[in-house]
């Protein structure tokens, strides 16, 4: 059963502000690297952009505040396992971009991501992702939506990440 990952951030300034140039310069390279990542199954695109098809109408959580540009960085993807998802998120180019997040993003009063086991046929929708993200914010980590710090397995039981597998994935990635 695949794992779904939803991320949401809010630029501190409108997207076109020069302060966000670093984000925009890295974005296409990060998306290319995620498409090639071990454990990546697929990711949703955006209706307004070339690339993968959008998994339903794009919606944002209630934390979204219009900044005059009509959008905010968000991702929705499917993965084979938690360790592959973690290894990609916190290593390589994506980790380098994350380390610069304070330059671009508002400090969130919401979870930056939500993870869940996707049990349905097809892809999760943006609306489902937002519901789970808001559930995580409202109730904390549960089998409905969780984080890397408090993950759950397919049966809904708390689980720990396999650190040895994460290290092996990071090492394999560094060698390629």
mmCIF file of N, CA and C in Angstrom, residues 4 114-119 128-129 131-136 139-147 152-153 156:
data_model
loop_
_atom_site.group_PDB
_atom_site.id
_atom_site.type_symbol
_atom_site.label_atom_id
_atom_site.label_comp_id
_atom_site.label_asym_id
_atom_site.label_seq_id
_atom_site.Cartn_x
_atom_site.Cartn_y
_atom_site.Cartn_z
ATOM 1 N N UNK A 4 0.989 8.446 0.970
ATOM 2 C CA UNK A 4 0.798 9.766 0.368
ATOM 3 C C UNK A 4 1.508 10.798 1.224
ATOM 4 N N UNK A 114 1.940 16.321 5.803
ATOM 5 C CA UNK A 114 1.065 15.269 6.330
ATOM 6 C C UNK A 114 1.310 14.009 5.503
ATOM 7 N N UNK A 115 1.396 12.882 6.197
ATOM 8 C CA UNK A 115 1.630 11.584 5.569
ATOM 9 C C UNK A 115 0.467 10.671 5.943
ATOM 10 N N UNK A 116 0.052 9.809 5.020
ATOM 11 C CA UNK A 116 -0.956 8.800 5.325
ATOM 12 C C UNK A 116 -0.845 7.652 4.347
ATOM 13 N N UNK A 117 -1.401 6.506 4.764
ATOM 14 C CA UNK A 117 -1.464 5.339 3.893
ATOM 15 C C UNK A 117 -2.633 5.519 2.948
ATOM 16 N N UNK A 118 -2.363 5.490 1.662
ATOM 17 C CA UNK A 118 -3.401 5.704 0.658
ATOM 18 C C UNK A 118 -4.025 4.358 0.300
ATOM 19 N N UNK A 119 -5.239 4.131 0.774
ATOM 20 C CA UNK A 119 -5.929 2.849 0.614
ATOM 21 C C UNK A 119 -6.832 2.788 -0.616
ATOM 22 N N UNK A 128 -8.492 15.677 -0.538
ATOM 23 C CA UNK A 128 -8.220 14.690 0.500
ATOM 24 C C UNK A 128 -6.960 15.077 1.276
ATOM 25 N N UNK A 129 -5.945 15.507 0.568
ATOM 26 C CA UNK A 129 -4.700 15.912 1.215
ATOM 27 C C UNK A 129 -4.930 17.059 2.194
ATOM 28 N N UNK A 131 -7.761 17.837 3.709
ATOM 29 C CA UNK A 131 -8.528 17.316 4.867
ATOM 30 C C UNK A 131 -7.598 16.632 5.864
ATOM 31 N N UNK A 132 -6.682 15.834 5.364
ATOM 32 C CA UNK A 132 -5.766 15.115 6.252
ATOM 33 C C UNK A 132 -4.775 16.081 6.915
ATOM 34 N N UNK A 133 -4.304 17.049 6.178
ATOM 35 C CA UNK A 133 -3.396 18.056 6.723
ATOM 36 C C UNK A 133 -4.069 18.819 7.862
ATOM 37 N N UNK A 134 -5.298 19.241 7.645
ATOM 38 C CA UNK A 134 -6.029 19.964 8.691
ATOM 39 C C UNK A 134 -6.337 19.051 9.880
ATOM 40 N N UNK A 135 -6.619 17.770 9.609
ATOM 41 C CA UNK A 135 -6.846 16.813 10.699
ATOM 42 C C UNK A 135 -5.579 16.680 11.551
ATOM 43 N N UNK A 136 -4.438 16.571 10.904
ATOM 44 C CA UNK A 136 -3.168 16.489 11.629
ATOM 45 C C UNK A 136 -2.978 17.726 12.501
ATOM 46 N N UNK A 139 -5.725 17.493 15.474
ATOM 47 C CA UNK A 139 -5.732 16.362 16.411
ATOM 48 C C UNK A 139 -4.363 15.753 16.668
ATOM 49 N N UNK A 140 -3.324 16.236 15.992
ATOM 50 C CA UNK A 140 -2.002 15.639 16.145
ATOM 51 C C UNK A 140 -1.892 14.365 15.320
ATOM 52 N N UNK A 141 -0.731 13.720 15.381
ATOM 53 C CA UNK A 141 -0.505 12.520 14.576
ATOM 54 C C UNK A 141 -1.426 11.366 14.991
ATOM 55 N N UNK A 142 -2.097 10.804 14.006
ATOM 56 C CA UNK A 142 -2.933 9.609 14.158
ATOM 57 C C UNK A 142 -2.738 8.790 12.892
ATOM 58 N N UNK A 143 -3.368 7.637 12.822
ATOM 59 C CA UNK A 143 -3.277 6.832 11.602
ATOM 60 C C UNK A 143 -3.913 7.540 10.409
ATOM 61 N N UNK A 144 -4.749 8.543 10.657
ATOM 62 C CA UNK A 144 -5.390 9.299 9.576
ATOM 63 C C UNK A 144 -4.392 10.206 8.871
ATOM 64 N N UNK A 145 -3.496 10.813 9.639
ATOM 65 C CA UNK A 145 -2.447 11.692 9.095
ATOM 66 C C UNK A 145 -1.367 11.814 10.148
ATOM 67 N N UNK A 146 -0.120 11.683 9.721
ATOM 68 C CA UNK A 146 0.983 11.679 10.677
ATOM 69 C C UNK A 146 2.214 12.350 10.097
ATOM 70 N N UNK A 147 3.285 12.346 10.873
ATOM 71 C CA UNK A 147 4.548 12.974 10.495
ATOM 72 C C UNK A 147 5.668 11.933 10.586
ATOM 73 N N UNK A 152 2.935 5.933 11.597
ATOM 74 C CA UNK A 152 2.087 4.767 11.826
ATOM 75 C C UNK A 152 2.286 3.786 10.679
ATOM 76 N N UNK A 153 2.096 2.503 10.980
ATOM 77 C CA UNK A 153 2.194 1.510 9.915
ATOM 78 C C UNK A 153 0.839 1.334 9.228
ATOM 79 N N UNK A 156 -2.250 0.958 11.332
ATOM 80 C CA UNK A 156 -2.612 2.041 12.239
ATOM 81 C C UNK A 156 -1.847 2.031 13.545
#
